[in-house]
Every structure is written in structure tokens, then in C-alpha cells.
Coordinates of C-alpha atoms in Angstrom, one line a residue:
M1 CA -8.1 -18.6 9.6
R2 CA -10.6 -15.8 10.0
L3 CA -12.7 -15.2 6.8
A4 CA -10.4 -17.6 4.9
N5 CA -13.5 -18.8 2.8
S6 CA -14.3 -15.3 1.7
L7 CA -10.8 -14.6 0.5
C8 CA -10.6 -18.2 -1.3
A9 CA -13.8 -16.7 -3.1
F10 CA -11.9 -13.6 -3.9
L11 CA -9.1 -15.6 -5.6
F12 CA -11.5 -17.8 -7.4
C13 CA -13.3 -14.6 -8.8
S14 CA -10.1 -13.0 -9.5
L15 CA -8.9 -15.6 -12.4
T16 CA -11.5 -14.0 -14.7
T17 CA -10.3 -10.4 -13.6
G18 CA -6.9 -11.3 -14.6
L19 CA -7.8 -12.4 -18.0
A20 CA -9.5 -9.0 -18.6
M21 CA -6.7 -6.9 -17.4
A22 CA -4.3 -8.1 -20.1
E23 CA -6.5 -6.2 -22.7
E24 CA -5.9 -2.9 -21.3
M25 CA -2.9 -0.5 -22.2
V26 CA -1.4 1.8 -19.5
G27 CA -0.9 5.4 -19.8
F28 CA 1.6 7.1 -17.5
R29 CA 2.4 10.8 -16.8
Q30 CA 4.2 12.9 -14.0
L31 CA 2.2 15.7 -12.6
S32 CA 3.5 18.3 -10.1
L33 CA 0.9 18.3 -7.4
A34 CA 0.9 19.6 -3.8
D35 CA 4.5 20.9 -4.3
G36 CA 6.0 17.7 -5.5
P37 CA 6.0 15.3 -8.5
V38 CA 3.3 12.6 -8.4
M39 CA 3.4 9.7 -10.8
I40 CA 0.0 8.7 -12.5
W41 CA -0.9 5.5 -14.2
Y42 CA -4.3 4.8 -16.0
P43 CA -6.1 3.1 -18.6
T44 CA -5.7 4.3 -22.0
E45 CA -6.8 3.5 -25.6
Q46 CA -3.6 4.6 -27.0
T47 CA -1.3 1.7 -27.8
A48 CA 2.2 3.5 -28.7
P49 CA 4.9 4.5 -28.4
I50 CA 5.8 2.2 -25.5
S51 CA 8.4 3.0 -22.9
K52 CA 9.5 1.8 -19.6
V53 CA 9.1 3.4 -16.2
A54 CA 10.4 2.7 -12.6
E55 CA 13.3 0.4 -13.8
N56 CA 16.8 0.5 -12.6
K57 CA 19.8 -1.8 -12.1
V58 CA 18.0 -3.8 -9.4
F59 CA 14.3 -3.7 -10.3
F60 CA 12.3 -4.5 -13.3
G61 CA 10.1 -1.6 -14.4
V62 CA 6.8 -1.5 -16.1
E63 CA 5.6 -0.8 -19.7
V64 CA 3.6 2.3 -20.3
V65 CA 2.4 4.7 -23.0
A66 CA 3.8 8.2 -21.7
D67 CA 1.6 11.1 -21.8
A68 CA -1.4 9.1 -23.4
P69 CA -4.9 10.4 -22.9
V70 CA -6.9 8.8 -20.2
S71 CA -9.8 6.4 -21.4
S72 CA -13.1 7.8 -21.5
G73 CA -15.5 7.2 -18.4
N74 CA -15.0 7.5 -14.8
H75 CA -12.4 5.6 -13.0
P76 CA -11.8 4.6 -9.4
L77 CA -8.6 6.1 -7.9
V78 CA -6.0 4.3 -5.8
I79 CA -3.2 6.3 -3.9
L80 CA 0.0 4.1 -3.2
S81 CA 1.9 4.8 0.1
H82 CA 5.4 3.3 0.2
G83 CA 7.1 2.0 3.3
Y84 CA 9.8 3.4 5.5
S85 CA 12.8 4.5 3.2
G86 CA 11.0 3.4 0.2
L87 CA 10.2 5.1 -3.1
W88 CA 7.3 5.7 -5.4
R89 CA 8.6 2.9 -7.7
N90 CA 8.4 0.2 -5.1
Q91 CA 4.7 -0.7 -6.1
A92 CA 4.9 0.2 -9.7
W93 CA 4.1 -3.6 -10.4
L94 CA 0.9 -3.1 -8.5
A95 CA 0.1 0.2 -10.2
D96 CA 0.6 -1.5 -13.6
Y97 CA -2.0 -4.2 -12.6
L98 CA -4.5 -1.6 -11.3
A99 CA -4.4 0.4 -14.3
R100 CA -5.0 -2.4 -16.5
A101 CA -8.1 -3.2 -14.5
G102 CA -9.4 0.3 -15.0
Y103 CA -8.0 2.2 -12.0
V104 CA -6.2 5.7 -12.1
V105 CA -3.3 5.2 -9.7
A106 CA -1.1 7.9 -7.9
A107 CA 2.2 7.2 -6.1
F108 CA 5.0 9.6 -4.8
D109 CA 7.8 9.8 -2.4
H110 CA 6.8 10.5 1.2
A111 CA 8.9 13.6 2.3
G112 CA 10.8 12.7 5.5
T113 CA 10.5 8.8 5.1
S114 CA 11.7 8.2 1.5
Y115 CA 14.9 6.7 0.3
S116 CA 15.7 10.3 -1.2
S117 CA 14.5 12.3 1.6
M118 CA 14.9 11.1 5.2
D119 CA 14.2 13.1 8.3
P120 CA 15.8 11.4 11.4
P121 CA 12.9 12.5 13.8
W122 CA 10.2 11.4 11.5
A123 CA 8.2 9.8 14.3
T124 CA 7.6 13.0 15.9
K125 CA 5.6 14.0 12.9
L126 CA 3.1 11.2 12.6
A127 CA 0.4 13.0 10.7
R128 CA 2.7 14.2 8.1
R129 CA 2.3 11.0 5.9
P130 CA -1.4 10.9 5.9
H131 CA -1.7 14.6 5.6
Q132 CA 0.6 14.4 2.4
I133 CA -1.9 11.9 0.9
S134 CA -5.0 13.9 1.7
E135 CA -3.3 17.0 0.1
I136 CA -2.4 15.0 -3.1
L137 CA -5.9 13.6 -3.2
T138 CA -7.3 17.3 -3.1
A139 CA -4.8 18.3 -5.9
L140 CA -5.7 15.1 -8.1
L141 CA -9.4 15.9 -8.0
A142 CA -8.8 19.5 -9.1
N143 CA -6.2 18.6 -11.9
E144 CA -7.6 19.3 -15.3
T145 CA -5.9 16.2 -16.8
V146 CA -7.1 13.5 -14.5
G147 CA -9.6 15.1 -11.9
G148 CA -12.6 14.7 -14.3
R149 CA -12.0 11.1 -14.8
I150 CA -11.9 10.2 -11.1
D151 CA -14.9 8.4 -9.4
Q152 CA -15.0 10.3 -6.4
S153 CA -17.3 7.7 -4.7
R154 CA -14.4 5.0 -5.0
I155 CA -11.0 6.4 -3.6
S156 CA -8.7 4.0 -2.1
V157 CA -5.3 4.0 -0.3
I158 CA -2.9 1.1 -0.5
G159 CA -0.1 1.2 1.8
H160 CA 3.0 -1.1 2.3
S161 CA 4.7 -1.4 5.6
L162 CA 4.6 2.1 7.1
G163 CA 2.3 3.0 4.3
G164 CA -0.2 0.8 5.8
S165 CA -0.1 2.8 8.8
S166 CA -0.8 6.0 6.9
A167 CA -3.7 4.2 5.3
L168 CA -5.1 3.3 8.6
F169 CA -4.9 6.9 9.8
L170 CA -6.9 7.8 6.9
A171 CA -9.6 5.3 7.5
G172 CA -10.1 6.6 11.1
G173 CA -7.6 5.0 13.2
I174 CA -6.1 7.0 16.1
F175 CA -2.4 6.4 17.0
E176 CA -1.5 6.7 20.6
P177 CA 2.4 6.6 20.9
A178 CA 2.3 5.4 24.5
R179 CA 0.7 2.1 23.4
L180 CA 3.3 1.4 20.9
I181 CA 6.1 2.3 23.5
E182 CA 4.5 0.0 26.0
A183 CA 4.0 -2.8 23.7
C184 CA 7.8 -2.7 22.4
G185 CA 9.2 -2.3 25.9
N186 CA 12.9 -2.9 25.8
D187 CA 12.7 -5.2 22.7
T188 CA 15.7 -4.9 20.4
D189 CA 14.8 -7.4 17.9
K190 CA 11.7 -6.2 16.1
L191 CA 12.3 -3.8 13.3
L192 CA 9.2 -1.6 14.1
C193 CA 10.3 -0.8 17.6
K194 CA 13.8 0.0 16.5
L195 CA 12.6 2.3 13.7
Y196 CA 10.0 4.2 15.9
R197 CA 12.5 4.3 18.9
A198 CA 15.2 5.8 16.6
G199 CA 12.5 8.2 14.9
G200 CA 11.9 10.0 18.4
L201 CA 8.6 8.3 19.3
S202 CA 8.0 8.9 23.0
K203 CA 5.1 8.0 25.4
D204 CA 4.4 11.5 26.3
M205 CA 3.4 12.4 22.7
E206 CA -0.3 13.1 22.2
A207 CA -2.6 10.9 20.1
V208 CA -2.6 11.6 16.6
S209 CA -5.6 11.2 14.0
A210 CA -5.8 12.2 10.2
H211 CA -9.3 10.9 9.1
D212 CA -10.2 11.5 5.6
Q213 CA -13.9 10.7 4.9
R214 CA -13.3 10.8 1.1
I215 CA -11.5 7.4 1.3
S216 CA -13.8 4.5 0.6
S217 CA -11.6 1.5 1.3
I218 CA -8.0 0.8 2.2
V219 CA -5.5 -2.1 1.7
L220 CA -2.7 -2.9 4.1
L221 CA 0.3 -4.8 2.7
D222 CA 2.3 -6.2 5.4
M223 CA 1.7 -3.3 7.6
E224 CA 3.5 -2.3 10.7
G225 CA 2.3 -0.6 13.9
V226 CA -1.4 -1.9 14.5
R227 CA -0.5 -2.0 18.1
A228 CA -0.2 1.8 18.3
F229 CA -3.9 2.2 17.1
T230 CA -6.6 2.4 19.8
P231 CA -9.0 -0.7 19.7
E232 CA -11.9 1.8 19.9
S233 CA -10.8 3.8 16.7
L234 CA -10.2 0.3 14.9
G235 CA -13.6 -0.9 16.0
A236 CA -15.1 2.3 14.6
I237 CA -13.9 2.1 11.1
N238 CA -16.7 1.9 8.6
I239 CA -15.0 1.3 5.3
P240 CA -13.7 -2.1 3.8
V241 CA -10.0 -3.1 4.9
L242 CA -8.0 -5.6 3.4
A243 CA -5.0 -6.8 5.2
L244 CA -2.4 -9.1 3.4
V245 CA 0.7 -10.1 5.4
S246 CA 3.8 -12.0 4.3
G247 CA 3.5 -15.7 5.3
V248 CA 7.3 -16.3 5.5
E249 CA 8.2 -16.0 9.4
D250 CA 10.5 -13.2 10.2
P251 CA 12.0 -12.6 13.6
A252 CA 12.4 -8.7 13.0
L253 CA 8.7 -8.8 11.8
P254 CA 6.9 -11.6 13.8
L255 CA 3.5 -12.7 12.4
H256 CA 2.1 -13.2 15.7
W257 CA 2.9 -9.7 17.0
E258 CA 2.1 -7.7 13.9
G259 CA 0.0 -9.4 11.0
R260 CA -2.2 -11.4 13.3
Q261 CA -3.0 -8.7 15.4
Q262 CA -4.3 -7.0 12.6
A263 CA -6.8 -10.1 12.2
A264 CA -7.7 -9.6 15.9
L265 CA -8.3 -5.8 16.1
L266 CA -9.8 -4.9 12.8
P267 CA -13.7 -5.2 12.7
T268 CA -14.5 -8.5 11.1
S269 CA -17.8 -7.0 9.6
I270 CA -15.7 -4.9 7.3
S271 CA -12.3 -6.4 7.0
R272 CA -10.4 -9.2 5.2
Y273 CA -7.2 -10.7 6.4
S274 CA -4.9 -13.2 4.6
E275 CA -1.4 -14.5 4.9
I276 CA 0.5 -14.7 1.6
A277 CA 2.2 -18.1 1.7
G278 CA 5.8 -17.9 0.3
A279 CA 5.9 -14.2 0.6
T280 CA 8.4 -12.0 2.6
H281 CA 8.0 -8.4 3.8
F282 CA 9.7 -7.3 0.6
S283 CA 7.7 -9.5 -1.8
F284 CA 5.3 -6.5 -2.1
M285 CA 8.2 -4.5 -3.8
S286 CA 9.1 -4.8 -7.6
L287 CA 10.4 -7.9 -9.3
C288 CA 14.3 -8.0 -8.9
K289 CA 16.6 -8.4 -11.8
P290 CA 19.0 -11.5 -12.2
G291 CA 22.2 -10.4 -10.4
A292 CA 20.4 -8.0 -8.0
I293 CA 21.3 -10.1 -4.9
E294 CA 25.0 -9.9 -5.7
M295 CA 24.7 -6.3 -6.5
L296 CA 23.0 -5.3 -3.4
E297 CA 25.3 -7.2 -1.0
E298 CA 24.2 -6.5 2.7
E299 CA 20.9 -5.1 1.5
A300 CA 20.1 -8.2 -0.6
Y301 CA 17.4 -9.2 1.9
V302 CA 15.0 -7.3 -0.5
C303 CA 15.3 -9.8 -3.2
K304 CA 15.6 -13.0 -1.2
G305 CA 14.0 -15.2 1.3
E306 CA 10.8 -16.2 -0.7
T307 CA 9.6 -19.6 -1.0
A308 CA 7.4 -18.8 -4.2
P309 CA 8.5 -16.9 -7.4
R310 CA 7.9 -13.1 -6.8
E311 CA 6.1 -12.8 -10.1
Q312 CA 3.6 -15.4 -9.1
L313 CA 3.2 -13.6 -5.7
H314 CA 2.5 -10.4 -7.5
Q315 CA -0.1 -11.8 -9.6
Q316 CA -2.0 -13.3 -6.6
I317 CA -1.6 -10.2 -4.5
A318 CA -2.8 -7.9 -7.3
Q319 CA -5.9 -10.2 -8.3
T320 CA -6.8 -10.3 -4.7
V321 CA -6.6 -6.6 -4.1
I322 CA -8.5 -5.8 -7.4
T323 CA -11.3 -8.1 -6.5
F324 CA -11.6 -6.7 -3.1
L325 CA -11.6 -3.2 -4.3
N326 CA -14.4 -4.2 -6.8
S327 CA -16.3 -5.8 -4.1
G328 CA -16.0 -3.1 -1.4
R329 CA -19.3 -1.5 -2.0
Q330 CA -21.2 -4.7 -1.6
M331 CA -19.7 -5.3 1.9
V332 CA -20.9 -1.9 2.9
S333 CA -24.4 -2.5 1.4
A334 CA -24.6 -5.7 3.1
L335 CA -23.8 -4.0 6.4
Q336 CA -26.3 -1.2 5.9
A337 CA -29.3 -3.7 4.8
P338 CA -32.0 -3.7 7.4

């Protein structure tokens, strides 16, 4: 597999990273930014009182110290982008890992494509998601509570599923609807094709871009839609990209059609790719509680199908992501060296 040795090195190095993360406490607060609520996780020196956030009857939440002060110093920033019909809490587990590693993390519900706010013709407004991320980034940097604690040279976006597409927009990818329409053809099995078709995507729509030069790296978690981006725009990306995809084959999200196309199309000099053995598309969501499968009934697929424990997969994914983010500037320096 392409660049497998590099990713093995990431995983080896991340063993010590994981040990260090356990020593940090996680602060949490909700801010009203860019006309909507944004959830913020961050490192803090305060140790109590501890409460839980992002928990419900189906998913476990994470422990935080609510409204605690941000630890001193500047911290890298990560913005999380959930998938189609997702919610901010879907990747709360990853926000917890990142905050323990010293990152400020922001998550929110995407208007029009979140579980609580669905817009049927969402695919006719392709720039809406990345533009929302850029607006929230601007508001975060100006916020008196956390803005002064953000290292503006280290701003990353991590996106799951459709959120990965949003991240790729921000890195400079140009989305041509006709490319995806042609690739899908009359296919009725692939989830990606069905969702974009139902969302109003048409081949006569113009290409869409939403590049934000403030973003220093991106992470794609089982992204969907890479075939829609022009090869020229992907080849011109000049920030580090990590693409992690689920290793359990799914006819609705076939590896050869989606994940492995990312490996083929992203520039090898600046990107890393790996398939997470034992993971499904929904392994990138929070840990399911006992009894969740029975409670969810026909939607139980979000909690089953994995061939490895989700908690173990989360640890592997988080450690790989954190080591990649910490190493990103070294990748860029190596490319710029004479």
C-alpha cells in the first residue's frame, strides 16, 4: 500500500503520544459564533468539577470541565466537520483525544446537512459547508475567550464522510458536478451517488471552489466524493493531507471506488493514506452503548459491522491523526528544502 511505511512510523511514534495525552484535562464551553452554537474543547489546568457532554441513549459522551480557562500558551486549532445528516457530537471522542494532546477543537452542526437541519436540495449549495467553516474560523480567531490562545500557523480541518469533502474544498480542491454525475452514471447501489442525486446535483452546475489559505492541513475520515474534484486542483494542493478510510468492505461505499481513488488522486508528496483494518464507515462516530443496536432497529448499522472493538479503533485513529498533525510542518519543510 502507498506510503504504508510512513504510516507505520506514525503509529509507532504515537505510542508515546498516547501516554502523554492521558495527563491533560479537557475544558469545554459553548460559544455563539457566526450566528450559531459552536462547541469548543481545549486543554485546561482546572481539574473539577467534571461533567459529561455529547452523551445520549445511544452514544457515550466524554468527560470535561465546563467553562474552565484555556491553558496558557498558544495551541493548534482543529475544526471538525461531521458527515451528511450528522451532528457536532459525532466526533466528540476525537475532540477529547485532541484536546488532551494540546489542541483547541471546534465542532458544530452544518446547516442544511445536519440531523437537526436538513435542506432537501443541499447539493445545489456545495460551497455552503466550507464557507460555514471559514466563517466560524474567522469568528473563533476574533473571540476574546479562545482567539488569543490559537496558533494561527497551525489550523487544521478534520472531516468525516461529507465533511471530508468540505475539508478538501478548503485545501484547494475544485468540485465539478459533471465529473461526479458521469462517474455515477445510472448506479443505484453507491450511497454517494444516491445522496448527491437526491440532493439536486446536476451536470450543468458550474464548478465550485472554496479555498481558505489559513488552513495548514486537513484530515479525511472515510471521505466521500473525491471523483468530483478535478485532478488538476488535487495535484496543486500544497498542505499536508491525511486520508483514513474504513477497511471493512461495504457495497454502498466500495473501497476501490472511493478510498483507493483518494490514494491515486492526492499528491504523494504531501499526502498520506491508510485503510483502518476492522473499521466501518461509522467507526469514526462515537462509541455505542450496550443495547444501542436493539434501540436503533433499522438504523443499527451505525453501531455494528466492525471486526475490531470501536474503542480500540478510536485509539488507533486518534493517535495516527495527532502524530500526523504534529508532523505536518516537517512534511512541508522537506518539500521546500533545496
